[in-house]
Short mmCIF file of C-alpha atoms and ligand atoms in Angstrom, two decimals:
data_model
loop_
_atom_site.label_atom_id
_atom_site.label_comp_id
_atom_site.label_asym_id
_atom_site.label_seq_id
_atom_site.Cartn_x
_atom_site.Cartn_y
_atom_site.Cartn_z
CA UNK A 97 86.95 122.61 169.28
CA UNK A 98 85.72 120.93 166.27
CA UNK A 99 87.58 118.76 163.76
CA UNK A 100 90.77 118.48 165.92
CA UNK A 101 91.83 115.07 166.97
CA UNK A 102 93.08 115.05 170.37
CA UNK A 103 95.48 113.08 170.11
CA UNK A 104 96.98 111.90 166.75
CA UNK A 105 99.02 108.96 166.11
CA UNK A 106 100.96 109.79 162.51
CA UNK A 107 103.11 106.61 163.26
CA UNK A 108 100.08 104.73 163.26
CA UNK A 109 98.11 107.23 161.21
CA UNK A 110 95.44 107.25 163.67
CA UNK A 111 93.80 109.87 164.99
CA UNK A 112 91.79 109.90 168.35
CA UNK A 113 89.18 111.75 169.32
CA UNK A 114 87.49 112.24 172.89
CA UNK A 115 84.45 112.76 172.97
CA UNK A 116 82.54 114.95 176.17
CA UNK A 117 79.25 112.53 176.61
CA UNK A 118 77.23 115.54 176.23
CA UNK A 119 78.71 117.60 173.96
CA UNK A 120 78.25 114.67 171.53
CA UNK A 121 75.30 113.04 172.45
CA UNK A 122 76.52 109.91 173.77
CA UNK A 123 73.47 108.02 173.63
CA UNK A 124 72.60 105.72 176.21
CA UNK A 125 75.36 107.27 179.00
CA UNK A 126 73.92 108.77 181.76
CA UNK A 127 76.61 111.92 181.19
CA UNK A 128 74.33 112.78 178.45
CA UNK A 129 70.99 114.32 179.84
CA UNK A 130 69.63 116.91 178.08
CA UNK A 131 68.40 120.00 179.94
CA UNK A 132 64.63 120.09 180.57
CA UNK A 133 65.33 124.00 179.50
CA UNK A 134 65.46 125.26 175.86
CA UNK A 135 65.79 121.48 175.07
CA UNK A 136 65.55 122.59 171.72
CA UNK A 137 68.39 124.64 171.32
CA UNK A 138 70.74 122.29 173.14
CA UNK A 139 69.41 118.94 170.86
CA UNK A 140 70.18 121.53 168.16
CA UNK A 141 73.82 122.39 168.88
CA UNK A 142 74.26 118.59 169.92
CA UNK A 143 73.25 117.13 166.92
CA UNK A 144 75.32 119.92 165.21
CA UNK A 145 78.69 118.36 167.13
CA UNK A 146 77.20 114.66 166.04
CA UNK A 147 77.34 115.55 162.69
CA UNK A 148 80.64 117.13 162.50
CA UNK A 149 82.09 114.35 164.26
CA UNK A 150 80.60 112.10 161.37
CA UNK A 151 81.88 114.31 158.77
CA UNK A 152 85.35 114.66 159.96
CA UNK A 153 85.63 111.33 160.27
CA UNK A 154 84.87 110.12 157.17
CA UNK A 155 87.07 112.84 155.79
CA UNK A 156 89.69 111.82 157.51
CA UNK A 157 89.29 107.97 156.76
CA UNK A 158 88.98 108.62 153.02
CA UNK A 159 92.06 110.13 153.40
CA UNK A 160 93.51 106.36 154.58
CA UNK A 161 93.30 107.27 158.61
CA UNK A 162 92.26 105.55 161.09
CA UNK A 163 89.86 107.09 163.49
CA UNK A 164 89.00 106.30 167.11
CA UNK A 165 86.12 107.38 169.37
CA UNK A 166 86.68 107.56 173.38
CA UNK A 167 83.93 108.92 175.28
CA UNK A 168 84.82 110.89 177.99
CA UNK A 169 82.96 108.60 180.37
CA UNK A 170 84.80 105.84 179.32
CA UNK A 171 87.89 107.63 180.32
CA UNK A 172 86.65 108.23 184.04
CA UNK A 173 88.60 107.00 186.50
CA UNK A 174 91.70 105.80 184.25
CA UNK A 175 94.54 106.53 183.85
CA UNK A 176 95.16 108.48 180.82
CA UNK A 177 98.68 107.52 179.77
CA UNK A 178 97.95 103.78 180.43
CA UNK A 179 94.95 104.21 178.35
CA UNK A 180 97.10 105.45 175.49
CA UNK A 181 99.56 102.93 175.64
CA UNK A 182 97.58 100.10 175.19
CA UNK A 183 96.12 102.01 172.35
CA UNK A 184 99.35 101.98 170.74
CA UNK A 185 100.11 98.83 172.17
CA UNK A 186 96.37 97.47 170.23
CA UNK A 187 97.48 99.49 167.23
CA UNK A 188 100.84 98.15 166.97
CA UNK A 189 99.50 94.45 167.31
CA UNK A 190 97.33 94.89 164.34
CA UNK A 191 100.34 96.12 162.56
CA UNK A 192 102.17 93.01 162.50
CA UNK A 193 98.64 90.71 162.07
CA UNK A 194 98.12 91.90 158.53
CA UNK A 195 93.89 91.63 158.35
ZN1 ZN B 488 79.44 108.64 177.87
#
């Protein structure tokens, strides 16, 4: 489960990664409650995902991709292949505006 994009994007080289709210701690969402039982143990193997997500990323950015974040909640209720579309559709816009 760790360290493997979902979805990657070699055109684009971007690599996406969604993210379960409480798998990876998304802080603030109310997917991510942590269980009033062995609270330490889950915080533990949360913070464990967190910072392999962290690491991976910047791995994977030093290595000149670009890396995006969905949170599973944010993916509720949409439609999936839209939502990648306008990804690419985002990714190919920033193409042509050279930053
Ligand atoms: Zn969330």
């Amino acid at each position: 489960m760790h360290g493997k994009p979902d979805i990657v994007l070699p055109k684009y080289k971007t690599v996406i990664f969604i993210h379960g709210c409480f798998w990876h701690g998304h802080e603030g969402c109310r997917y991510y409650v942590v269980p009033k039982t062995r609270t330490e143990w889950w915080l533990n193997k949360i913070n464990t995902n967190i910072n392999n997500d962290l690491q991976y990323g910047k791995a994977l950015e030093l290595r000149g991709w670009k890396v995006l974040v969905v949170w599973e909640c944010d993916l509720k209720g949409v439609d999936k292949a839209g939502f990648l579309t306008s990804i690419i559709a985002a990714l190919k816009n920033n193409e042509e505006k050279p930053i």
